[in-house]
Tab-separated table of C-alpha atoms in Angstrom:
chain	number	residue	atom	x	y	z
A	593	MET	CA	0.000	0.000	0.000
A	594	LYS	CA	1.294	3.408	-0.906
A	595	THR	CA	1.653	6.050	1.732
A	596	GLU	CA	0.674	9.664	1.421
A	597	SER	CA	3.323	12.167	0.405
A	598	ALA	CA	3.733	15.468	2.230
A	599	PRO	CA	2.132	17.436	-0.666
A	600	SER	CA	-0.921	15.162	-0.766
A	601	LEU	CA	-1.334	15.536	2.995
A	602	ALA	CA	-1.194	19.309	2.612
A	603	ILE	CA	-3.839	19.106	-0.120
A	604	LEU	CA	-6.008	16.991	2.180
A	605	LEU	CA	-5.593	19.699	4.823
A	606	ALA	CA	-6.664	22.433	2.401
A	607	CYS	CA	-9.733	20.441	1.359
A	608	SER	CA	-10.533	19.768	4.996
A	609	PHE	CA	-10.424	23.504	5.793
A	610	ALA	CA	-13.164	23.953	3.207
A	611	PHE	CA	-15.392	21.257	4.665
A	612	ILE	CA	-14.762	22.544	8.185
A	613	ILE	CA	-16.077	26.002	7.345
A	614	VAL	CA	-19.004	24.668	5.317
A	615	GLN	CA	-20.191	22.308	8.032
A	616	LEU	CA	-19.448	24.704	10.881
A	617	ASP	CA	-21.911	27.228	9.486
A	618	VAL	CA	-24.647	24.628	9.348
A	619	THR	CA	-24.881	24.362	13.143
A	620	ILE	CA	-22.959	27.236	14.727
A	621	VAL	CA	-25.942	29.543	14.291
A	622	ASN	CA	-28.373	27.283	16.138
A	623	VAL	CA	-27.466	28.333	19.672
A	624	ALA	CA	-27.518	31.962	18.537
A	625	LEU	CA	-31.057	31.879	17.121
A	626	PRO	CA	-32.897	33.031	20.259
A	627	GLU	CA	-30.487	35.975	20.656
A	628	ILE	CA	-30.690	36.839	16.944
A	629	GLY	CA	-34.478	36.768	17.231
A	630	ARG	CA	-34.439	39.179	20.162
A	631	GLU	CA	-31.984	41.659	18.633
A	632	LEU	CA	-33.425	41.642	15.112
A	633	ALA	CA	-37.080	41.214	16.182
A	634	ALA	CA	-37.385	37.980	14.165
A	635	GLY	CA	-40.036	35.300	14.680
A	636	VAL	CA	-39.575	31.515	14.483
A	637	SER	CA	-40.246	31.379	10.736
A	638	GLN	CA	-37.597	34.054	10.069
A	639	LEU	CA	-35.171	32.173	12.303
A	640	GLN	CA	-35.849	28.999	10.348
A	641	TRP	CA	-34.773	30.932	7.266
A	642	VAL	CA	-31.473	31.839	8.979
A	643	VAL	CA	-30.699	28.125	8.811
A	644	ASP	CA	-32.556	27.207	5.627
A	645	ALA	CA	-31.387	30.142	3.504
A	646	TYR	CA	-27.879	28.734	3.910
A	647	THR	CA	-28.823	25.122	3.227
A	648	LEU	CA	-30.986	26.121	0.259
A	649	GLY	CA	-28.255	28.290	-1.273
A	650	PHE	CA	-25.934	25.348	-0.746
A	651	ALA	CA	-28.353	22.795	-2.202
A	652	VAL	CA	-29.613	24.576	-5.300
A	653	PHE	CA	-26.178	25.654	-6.564
A	654	LEU	CA	-24.268	22.447	-5.821
A	655	LEU	CA	-25.104	20.879	-9.168
A	656	SER	CA	-24.025	23.961	-11.102
A	657	ALA	CA	-20.894	24.132	-8.958
A	658	GLY	CA	-20.072	20.556	-9.902
A	659	ALA	CA	-20.416	21.450	-13.579
A	660	MET	CA	-18.242	24.553	-13.052
A	661	GLY	CA	-15.509	22.426	-11.492
A	662	ASP	CA	-15.649	19.960	-14.369
A	663	ARG	CA	-15.505	22.807	-16.916
A	664	PHE	CA	-13.139	25.404	-15.408
A	665	GLY	CA	-11.063	23.267	-13.090
A	666	SER	CA	-11.640	22.259	-9.485
A	667	ARG	CA	-8.843	24.460	-8.120
A	668	SER	CA	-10.252	27.690	-9.614
A	669	VAL	CA	-13.770	26.964	-8.370
A	670	PHE	CA	-12.370	26.000	-4.963
A	671	LEU	CA	-10.596	29.353	-4.612
A	672	ALA	CA	-13.726	31.224	-5.738
A	673	GLY	CA	-15.700	29.417	-3.055
A	674	PHE	CA	-13.363	30.579	-0.294
A	675	ALA	CA	-13.526	34.157	-1.569
A	676	LEU	CA	-17.338	34.247	-1.797
A	677	PHE	CA	-17.751	32.634	1.611
A	678	THR	CA	-15.507	35.285	3.148
A	679	VAL	CA	-17.487	38.189	1.668
A	680	ALA	CA	-20.830	36.648	2.670
A	681	SER	CA	-19.632	36.025	6.227
A	682	LEU	CA	-18.667	39.683	6.504
A	683	ALA	CA	-22.170	40.659	5.341
A	684	CYS	CA	-23.759	38.303	7.908
A	685	ALA	CA	-21.675	39.765	10.713
A	686	MET	CA	-22.787	43.310	9.831
A	687	ALA	CA	-26.460	42.554	9.008
A	688	PRO	CA	-28.791	45.263	10.425
A	689	GLU	CA	-32.003	43.193	10.169
A	690	ALA	CA	-33.269	39.680	9.506
A	691	LEU	CA	-33.845	40.003	5.744
A	692	THR	CA	-30.269	41.156	5.107
A	693	LEU	CA	-28.946	38.360	7.289
A	694	ASN	CA	-30.958	35.733	5.427
A	695	ILE	CA	-29.854	37.016	2.011
A	696	ALA	CA	-26.225	36.956	3.151
A	697	ARG	CA	-26.742	33.433	4.485
A	698	ALA	CA	-28.010	32.343	1.062
A	699	VAL	CA	-24.839	33.778	-0.528
A	700	GLN	CA	-22.787	31.902	2.070
A	701	GLY	CA	-24.558	28.766	0.908
A	702	ILE	CA	-23.555	29.468	-2.694
A	703	GLY	CA	-19.941	29.804	-1.552
A	704	ALA	CA	-20.269	26.488	0.270
A	705	ALA	CA	-21.630	24.942	-2.934
A	706	LEU	CA	-18.483	25.999	-4.784
A	707	LEU	CA	-16.263	24.474	-2.089
A	708	VAL	CA	-17.667	20.997	-1.468
A	709	PRO	CA	-17.777	19.246	-4.880
A	710	SER	CA	-14.502	20.856	-5.953
A	711	SER	CA	-12.773	19.669	-2.777
A	712	LEU	CA	-13.949	16.097	-3.371
A	713	ALA	CA	-12.902	16.281	-7.023
A	714	ILE	CA	-9.439	17.471	-5.923
A	715	LEU	CA	-9.107	14.533	-3.503
A	716	ASN	CA	-10.347	12.115	-6.146
A	717	ALA	CA	-7.627	13.317	-8.530
A	718	VAL	CA	-4.803	13.447	-5.970
A	719	TYR	CA	-5.476	9.919	-4.654
A	720	ALA	CA	-6.499	8.390	-8.003
A	721	HIS	CA	-3.456	6.094	-7.895
A	722	ASP	CA	-4.545	4.411	-4.655
A	723	ARG	CA	-8.222	3.708	-4.034
A	724	LYS	CA	-7.665	2.493	-0.478
A	725	MET	CA	-5.939	5.773	0.310
A	726	LEU	CA	-8.804	7.665	-1.310
A	727	ALA	CA	-11.240	5.983	1.074
A	728	LYS	CA	-9.057	6.993	4.015
A	729	ALA	CA	-8.674	10.560	2.715
A	730	ILE	CA	-12.443	10.896	2.371
A	731	ALA	CA	-12.823	9.542	5.902
A	732	TRP	CA	-10.436	12.222	7.238
A	733	TRP	CA	-12.152	14.908	5.126
A	734	THR	CA	-15.527	13.800	6.478
A	735	ALA	CA	-14.101	13.666	10.005
A	736	ALA	CA	-13.018	17.303	9.739
A	737	GLY	CA	-16.529	18.306	8.670
A	738	GLY	CA	-18.148	15.997	11.198
A	739	VAL	CA	-16.209	17.440	14.100
A	740	SER	CA	-16.937	20.994	12.963
A	741	ILE	CA	-20.669	20.368	12.543
A	742	ALA	CA	-20.748	18.855	16.014
A	743	ALA	CA	-18.522	21.556	17.489
A	744	GLY	CA	-20.659	24.320	15.968
A	745	PRO	CA	-23.073	24.650	18.893
A	746	VAL	CA	-20.204	24.492	21.394
A	747	LEU	CA	-18.094	27.102	19.618
A	748	GLY	CA	-21.201	29.189	19.015
A	749	GLY	CA	-22.030	29.124	22.704
A	750	VAL	CA	-18.517	30.177	23.710
A	751	LEU	CA	-18.375	33.001	21.150
A	752	MET	CA	-21.881	34.168	21.999
A	753	ALA	CA	-21.134	34.319	25.705
A	754	ALA	CA	-17.973	36.337	25.119
A	755	PHE	CA	-18.673	38.530	22.090
A	756	GLY	CA	-22.316	38.255	20.998
A	757	TRP	CA	-23.980	36.547	18.033
A	758	ARG	CA	-22.132	38.468	15.305
A	759	SER	CA	-18.871	36.807	16.342
A	760	ILE	CA	-20.081	33.465	14.977
A	761	PHE	CA	-19.715	34.945	11.486
A	762	TRP	CA	-16.505	36.894	12.108
A	763	VAL	CA	-14.764	33.612	13.021
A	764	ASN	CA	-15.246	32.342	9.468
A	765	ILE	CA	-12.960	34.934	7.937
A	766	PRO	CA	-9.547	33.764	9.253
A	767	ILE	CA	-10.447	30.140	8.469
A	768	CYS	CA	-11.310	31.069	4.873
A	769	VAL	CA	-8.146	33.137	4.486
A	770	ILE	CA	-5.966	30.244	5.671
A	771	GLY	CA	-7.770	27.824	3.355
A	772	PHE	CA	-7.378	30.182	0.378
A	773	TRP	CA	-3.661	30.682	1.063
A	774	LEU	CA	-3.023	26.969	1.541
A	775	THR	CA	-4.842	26.146	-1.703
A	776	LEU	CA	-2.694	28.614	-3.638
A	777	ARG	CA	0.435	27.048	-2.145
A	778	VAL	CA	-0.201	23.313	-2.461
A	779	VAL	CA	-3.115	22.429	-4.772
A	780	PRO	CA	-1.966	21.927	-8.376
A	781	VAL	CA	-3.932	22.871	-11.471
A	782	LEU	CA	-5.785	19.668	-12.301
A	783	ARG	CA	-6.660	18.658	-15.821
A	784	HIS	CA	-10.231	17.766	-16.655
A	785	ASN	CA	-10.231	14.579	-18.718
A	786	GLY	CA	-13.926	14.377	-19.504
A	787	PRO	CA	-16.069	16.140	-22.088
A	788	ALA	CA	-16.671	19.869	-21.692
A	789	ARG	CA	-19.942	20.672	-19.945
A	790	HIS	CA	-22.215	23.649	-20.502
A	791	PHE	CA	-24.326	25.438	-17.934
A	792	ASP	CA	-27.930	24.362	-17.724
A	793	ILE	CA	-29.519	27.751	-16.977
A	794	PRO	CA	-33.176	26.602	-17.326
A	795	GLY	CA	-32.493	23.664	-15.025
A	796	GLN	CA	-30.739	25.881	-12.482
A	797	LEU	CA	-33.611	28.383	-12.375
A	798	LEU	CA	-36.248	25.661	-12.051
A	799	ALA	CA	-34.292	23.986	-9.239
A	800	VAL	CA	-34.119	27.271	-7.310
A	801	ILE	CA	-37.855	27.879	-7.773
A	802	ALA	CA	-38.905	24.339	-6.854
A	803	LEU	CA	-36.790	24.010	-3.724
A	804	THR	CA	-37.395	27.538	-2.421
A	805	ALA	CA	-41.158	27.276	-2.930
A	806	PHE	CA	-41.332	23.885	-1.248
A	807	ILE	CA	-39.225	24.766	1.788
A	808	GLY	CA	-40.950	28.141	2.140
A	809	ALA	CA	-44.367	26.473	2.108
A	810	VAL	CA	-43.355	23.990	4.803
A	811	ILE	CA	-41.943	26.777	6.996
A	812	GLU	CA	-45.103	28.904	6.688
A	813	VAL	CA	-47.576	26.061	7.271
A	814	HIS	CA	-47.578	26.545	11.041
A	815	ALA	CA	-48.177	30.283	10.893
A	816	LEU	CA	-50.667	30.341	7.991
A	817	GLY	CA	-52.220	26.864	7.965
A	818	TRP	CA	-52.398	24.198	5.279
A	819	THR	CA	-55.339	25.808	3.487
A	820	HIS	CA	-53.900	29.324	3.193
A	821	ALA	CA	-53.641	30.514	-0.405
A	822	ALA	CA	-49.949	31.391	-0.059
A	823	VAL	CA	-49.086	27.913	1.249
A	824	LEU	CA	-51.152	26.089	-1.366
A	825	GLY	CA	-49.761	28.349	-4.080
A	826	ALA	CA	-46.170	27.716	-3.002
A	827	PHE	CA	-46.710	23.941	-2.990
A	828	ALA	CA	-48.269	24.169	-6.461
A	829	VAL	CA	-45.333	26.195	-7.754
A	830	ALA	CA	-42.925	23.660	-6.264
A	831	VAL	CA	-44.665	20.707	-7.942
A	832	ILE	CA	-44.902	22.434	-11.333
A	833	ALA	CA	-41.286	23.630	-11.213
A	834	ALA	CA	-40.065	20.166	-10.168
A	835	ALA	CA	-41.963	18.529	-13.042
A	836	LEU	CA	-40.572	21.045	-15.523
A	837	PHE	CA	-37.094	20.550	-14.077
A	838	LEU	CA	-37.215	16.789	-14.698
A	839	ARG	CA	-38.523	17.371	-18.223
A	840	VAL	CA	-35.765	19.866	-19.004
A	841	GLU	CA	-33.092	17.560	-17.587
A	842	ARG	CA	-34.286	14.603	-19.663
A	843	ARG	CA	-34.173	16.627	-22.875
A	844	SER	CA	-31.039	18.685	-22.246
A	845	ALA	CA	-27.849	17.789	-24.088
A	846	ALA	CA	-25.878	18.995	-21.041
A	847	PRO	CA	-28.177	18.589	-18.018
A	848	MET	CA	-27.343	20.082	-14.641
A	849	LEU	CA	-28.569	16.829	-13.096
A	850	PRO	CA	-27.521	13.837	-15.232
A	851	LEU	CA	-30.447	11.519	-14.529
A	852	GLN	CA	-28.509	8.488	-15.739
A	853	LEU	CA	-26.442	8.645	-12.563
A	854	PHE	CA	-29.418	7.298	-10.645
A	855	LYS	CA	-29.273	4.095	-12.722
A	856	LEU	CA	-25.805	3.248	-11.430
A	857	THR	CA	-25.424	0.507	-8.848
A	858	GLY	CA	-25.907	1.865	-5.343
A	859	PHE	CA	-26.080	5.531	-6.363
A	860	THR	CA	-29.756	6.188	-5.598
A	861	PRO	CA	-29.807	4.279	-2.270
A	862	ALA	CA	-26.687	6.132	-1.110
A	863	ALA	CA	-28.191	9.516	-2.032
A	864	LEU	CA	-31.478	8.652	-0.306
A	865	PHE	CA	-29.543	7.538	2.764
A	866	GLY	CA	-27.923	10.982	2.781
A	867	VAL	CA	-31.351	12.659	2.712
A	868	PHE	CA	-32.452	10.632	5.750
A	869	VAL	CA	-29.288	11.420	7.713
A	870	ASN	CA	-29.392	15.185	7.121
A	871	PHE	CA	-33.151	15.522	7.574
A	872	ALA	CA	-32.852	13.975	11.019
A	873	TYR	CA	-29.637	15.657	12.180
A	874	TYR	CA	-30.211	19.229	10.970
A	875	GLY	CA	-33.782	19.199	12.227
A	876	VAL	CA	-32.888	17.792	15.643
A	877	ILE	CA	-30.022	20.254	16.226
A	878	PHE	CA	-32.419	23.101	15.401
A	879	VAL	CA	-35.121	22.001	17.865
A	880	LEU	CA	-32.671	21.013	20.599
A	881	SER	CA	-31.330	24.561	20.703
A	882	PHE	CA	-34.825	25.877	21.388
A	883	TYR	CA	-35.472	23.133	23.951
A	884	LEU	CA	-32.304	23.830	25.915
A	885	GLN	CA	-32.719	27.616	26.015
A	886	GLN	CA	-36.484	28.129	26.042
A	887	VAL	CA	-37.774	25.055	27.882
A	888	ARG	CA	-34.841	24.366	30.203
A	889	GLY	CA	-33.724	27.988	30.553
A	890	PHE	CA	-30.019	27.239	30.034
A	891	SER	CA	-27.633	30.013	29.079
A	892	VAL	CA	-26.278	30.058	25.543
A	893	LEU	CA	-22.888	28.807	26.814
A	894	HIS	CA	-24.456	26.011	28.856
A	895	ALA	CA	-26.608	24.987	25.893
A	896	GLY	CA	-23.576	24.927	23.617
A	897	LEU	CA	-21.534	22.808	26.012
A	898	ILE	CA	-24.285	20.182	26.197
A	899	PHE	CA	-23.584	19.434	22.543
A	900	LEU	CA	-19.929	18.671	23.332
A	901	PRO	CA	-20.332	14.834	23.286
A	902	LEU	CA	-21.210	15.109	19.607
A	903	THR	CA	-17.651	16.144	18.749
A	904	GLY	CA	-15.534	13.262	20.036
A	905	THR	CA	-17.700	10.444	18.714
A	906	PHE	CA	-17.847	12.009	15.245
A	907	LEU	CA	-14.049	11.989	14.955
A	908	PHE	CA	-13.627	8.447	16.245
A	909	ALA	CA	-16.434	7.064	14.074
A	910	ASN	CA	-15.192	8.795	10.898
A	911	ILE	CA	-11.715	7.336	11.317
A	912	THR	CA	-13.177	3.915	12.110
A	913	SER	CA	-15.298	4.123	8.980
A	914	GLY	CA	-12.253	4.575	6.752
A	915	TRP	CA	-10.551	1.590	8.405
A	916	LEU	CA	-13.701	-0.547	8.115
A	917	GLN	CA	-14.300	0.342	4.465
A	918	ALA	CA	-10.786	-0.758	3.561
A	919	ARG	CA	-11.701	-4.240	4.848
A	920	VAL	CA	-15.380	-4.833	4.145
A	921	GLY	CA	-16.502	-2.115	1.707
A	922	SER	CA	-19.214	0.528	1.986
A	923	ARG	CA	-22.344	-1.464	2.779
A	924	LEU	CA	-21.664	-2.656	6.328
A	925	PRO	CA	-20.610	0.754	7.750
A	926	MET	CA	-23.832	2.249	6.364
A	927	ILE	CA	-25.949	-0.468	7.991
A	928	ILE	CA	-24.191	-0.254	11.359
A	929	GLY	CA	-24.211	3.547	11.255
A	930	GLY	CA	-27.944	3.679	10.563
A	931	LEU	CA	-28.705	1.299	13.426
A	932	ILE	CA	-26.510	3.183	15.915
A	933	GLY	CA	-27.850	6.591	14.874
A	934	GLY	CA	-31.466	5.433	14.998
A	935	THR	CA	-30.931	4.011	18.474
A	936	GLY	CA	-29.397	7.309	19.577
A	937	TYR	CA	-32.444	9.313	18.459
A	938	ALA	CA	-34.733	6.834	20.200
A	939	LEU	CA	-32.819	7.062	23.488
A	940	LEU	CA	-32.732	10.849	23.351
A	941	GLY	CA	-36.463	11.045	22.708
A	942	LEU	CA	-37.381	8.531	25.416
A	943	PHE	CA	-35.071	9.628	28.226
A	944	GLY	CA	-33.414	12.945	27.362
A	945	ILE	CA	-36.341	15.230	26.562
A	946	SER	CA	-38.419	16.473	29.510
A	947	GLU	CA	-38.641	19.498	31.788
A	948	THR	CA	-36.267	17.849	34.264
A	949	ALA	CA	-34.070	15.453	32.238
A	950	SER	CA	-30.419	15.533	33.301
A	951	PHE	CA	-27.393	15.786	31.046
A	952	TRP	CA	-26.594	12.159	31.865
A	953	ALA	CA	-30.000	11.127	30.540
A	954	MET	CA	-29.213	12.928	27.272
A	955	LEU	CA	-25.630	11.655	26.995
A	956	PRO	CA	-26.209	8.179	25.451
A	957	GLY	CA	-28.312	9.637	22.645
A	958	LEU	CA	-25.969	12.579	22.071
A	959	ALA	CA	-23.027	10.182	21.791
A	960	MET	CA	-24.680	7.569	19.569
A	961	ILE	CA	-26.173	9.956	16.989
A	962	PRO	CA	-22.803	11.253	15.678
A	963	ALA	CA	-21.245	7.815	16.085
A	964	GLY	CA	-23.778	6.406	13.668
A	965	MET	CA	-23.426	9.307	11.239
A	966	GLY	CA	-19.647	9.153	11.453
A	967	LEU	CA	-19.634	5.515	10.382
A	968	ALA	CA	-22.196	5.879	7.622
A	969	VAL	CA	-21.429	9.175	5.864
A	970	PRO	CA	-17.847	8.438	4.671
A	971	ALA	CA	-19.000	5.061	3.366
A	972	MET	CA	-21.915	6.671	1.577
A	973	THR	CA	-19.615	9.281	0.008
A	974	THR	CA	-17.081	6.659	-1.070
A	975	ALA	CA	-19.815	4.547	-2.666
A	976	ILE	CA	-21.024	7.544	-4.673
A	977	LEU	CA	-17.546	8.427	-5.980
A	978	ALA	CA	-16.780	4.796	-6.787
A	979	SER	CA	-19.877	4.484	-8.963
A	980	VAL	CA	-18.818	7.119	-11.533
A	981	GLU	CA	-15.944	7.871	-13.872
A	982	ARG	CA	-13.212	10.164	-12.578
A	983	HIS	CA	-14.295	13.139	-14.718
A	984	GLN	CA	-17.795	12.937	-13.183
A	985	ALA	CA	-16.555	13.105	-9.590
A	986	GLY	CA	-17.501	16.763	-9.120
A	987	THR	CA	-20.997	16.277	-10.506
A	988	ALA	CA	-21.593	13.057	-8.565
A	989	SER	CA	-20.508	14.583	-5.259
A	990	ALA	CA	-22.676	17.608	-6.023
A	991	VAL	CA	-25.725	15.380	-6.558
A	992	LEU	CA	-25.083	13.622	-3.244
A	993	ASN	CA	-24.592	16.832	-1.317
A	994	THR	CA	-27.607	18.449	-2.989
A	995	ALA	CA	-29.742	15.566	-1.801
A	996	ARG	CA	-28.312	15.871	1.700
A	997	GLN	CA	-28.799	19.629	1.915
A	998	VAL	CA	-32.366	19.389	0.647
A	999	GLY	CA	-32.948	16.800	3.352
A	1000	GLY	CA	-31.428	19.117	5.959
A	1001	ALA	CA	-33.527	22.091	4.878
A	1002	MET	CA	-36.666	19.948	5.002
A	1003	GLY	CA	-35.727	18.705	8.474
A	1004	VAL	CA	-35.377	22.255	9.826
A	1005	ALA	CA	-38.642	23.307	8.179
A	1006	VAL	CA	-40.659	20.319	9.399
A	1007	TYR	CA	-39.198	20.052	12.887
A	1008	GLY	CA	-39.247	23.821	13.311
A	1009	ALA	CA	-42.992	23.771	12.679
A	1010	LEU	CA	-43.353	21.158	15.434
A	1011	VAL	CA	-41.856	23.494	18.062
A	1012	ALA	CA	-43.290	26.815	16.874
A	1013	ALA	CA	-46.020	26.840	19.540
A	1014	PRO	CA	-45.054	28.884	22.633
A	1015	ALA	CA	-46.413	26.411	25.235
A	1016	THR	CA	-43.786	24.237	26.919
A	1017	ALA	CA	-45.899	21.087	26.629
A	1018	ALA	CA	-46.338	21.654	22.901
A	1019	ILE	CA	-42.597	22.188	22.404
A	1020	LEU	CA	-41.789	18.975	24.295
A	1021	ALA	CA	-44.361	17.004	22.311
A	1022	GLY	CA	-42.970	18.405	19.069
A	1023	ILE	CA	-39.383	17.475	19.955
A	1024	GLN	CA	-40.370	13.950	20.958
A	1025	ALA	CA	-42.233	13.579	17.652
A	1026	ALA	CA	-39.090	14.778	15.862
A	1027	MET	CA	-37.026	12.140	17.659
A	1028	ALA	CA	-39.490	9.417	16.662
A	1029	VAL	CA	-39.361	10.476	13.008
A	1030	SER	CA	-35.549	10.619	13.116
A	1031	THR	CA	-35.397	7.132	14.608
A	1032	ALA	CA	-37.583	5.781	11.811
A	1033	LEU	CA	-35.504	7.527	9.124
A	1034	LEU	CA	-32.166	6.149	10.339
A	1035	LEU	CA	-33.488	2.622	10.824
A	1036	GLY	CA	-35.066	2.873	7.383
A	1037	GLY	CA	-31.694	3.935	6.002
A	1038	ALA	CA	-30.067	0.879	7.554
A	1039	LEU	CA	-32.675	-1.392	5.954
A	1040	LEU	CA	-32.152	0.362	2.625
A	1041	ALA	CA	-28.401	-0.210	2.803
A	1042	ARG	CA	-28.931	-3.845	3.799
A	1043	SER	CA	-31.115	-4.512	0.762
A	1044	THR	CA	-28.778	-2.771	-1.706
A	1045	SER	CA	-25.634	-4.003	-3.414
A	1046	PHE	CA	-22.747	-1.526	-3.282
A	1047	ASN	CA	-20.438	-3.638	-5.414
A	1048	GLN	CA	-18.658	-0.671	-6.970
A	1049	GLY	CA	-18.216	0.956	-3.580
A	1050	GLU	CA	-16.585	-2.221	-2.328
A	1051	LYS	CA	-14.423	-2.390	-5.442
A	1052	LEU	CA	-13.136	1.077	-4.574
A	1053	CYS	CA	-11.840	-0.097	-1.247
A	1054	HIS	CA	-10.215	-3.281	-2.496
A	1055	SER	CA	-8.818	-2.240	-5.851
């Protein structure tokens, strides 16, 4: 087995900086939401948009970002992502009201979309000579993002307690600057060996309309009701735009979403697994922040520290996943991860959510949820990359991450609606319902992985 060279390790570090900042901004805002709401006079639906504007911007531009990387080079798109994320973070930190903040968050999401598929394409090229090492590199890359997504509430709580909510955006800037500088120093210009791809502007516009209308309708259901004209109209727009999107993609010579990818062995189950994982995790982190601060009355620092167990188990599980994939392939880590994660949500819902539950009652669930995700997500990512040709790596990773971000945005919208009522009993009932749904999703993901052949994912690890 070949070992990594110093340059390839430095490239892995640069790619990991990108995933750290992308994942950090998924969860770091959660503990700040109550304070943002008070200072900017924002209601629950506007606070849901603080989270979902980012995930939507991320989701709807990932596919175009993958095409940009394939066309203009992963390194150039990667650098552009760092630059855009820096500017958007500055705008978030200086936002005078909720609308400006949410627009800046959407731009942050676009920057994140430029970073993620290009970083995976860079890793896929750098480690193309050694597929076992690629699996390990992806595991370390995922570990960096996993730790940052878990550390987000903790870091957010510390920064909030010391400097206020705007500091959670200021912290992005030095991370982006370091990542940009490191990329310039160590990442080579990579040749694109596949056919040139054109931008699918009609597909991009329809994707933005469909996803924004759908998520917006779900968010507004609680405030307006299912029968309100605006809600029904938004759902109708989402359905029509989605149907037109699929039609355009089928007929396009250069589709944003190559539908043939979903015919590849294991591709669709892995993408659906990603939807389940993100729906559950993003939604639960959102509602737990409200539970800890509004129901339990914990300070923002105390609430952030309660999330600390998420960090260590993510790192350990991600590293274990890379080791396990090298021996048994992608399927088993996905099954085990789904079972562990589902059990964690069940334990948290049964024993960790009440007006008097102790930290020790929450601990088993808080530890098992990231352990399950940490095992499953690297395997899922490896299976996706192994199912496509090298020149399609950027597009394939973009499809996977689009599916995951759409799942995350839906989770925040749906679970946020469950806790929008001001009464404590209603909030508790909503959180317990969210835990039950999350349990079912993760166990369903495990069953899906069990019934699916990931032959090409296993070939990746053993070739």
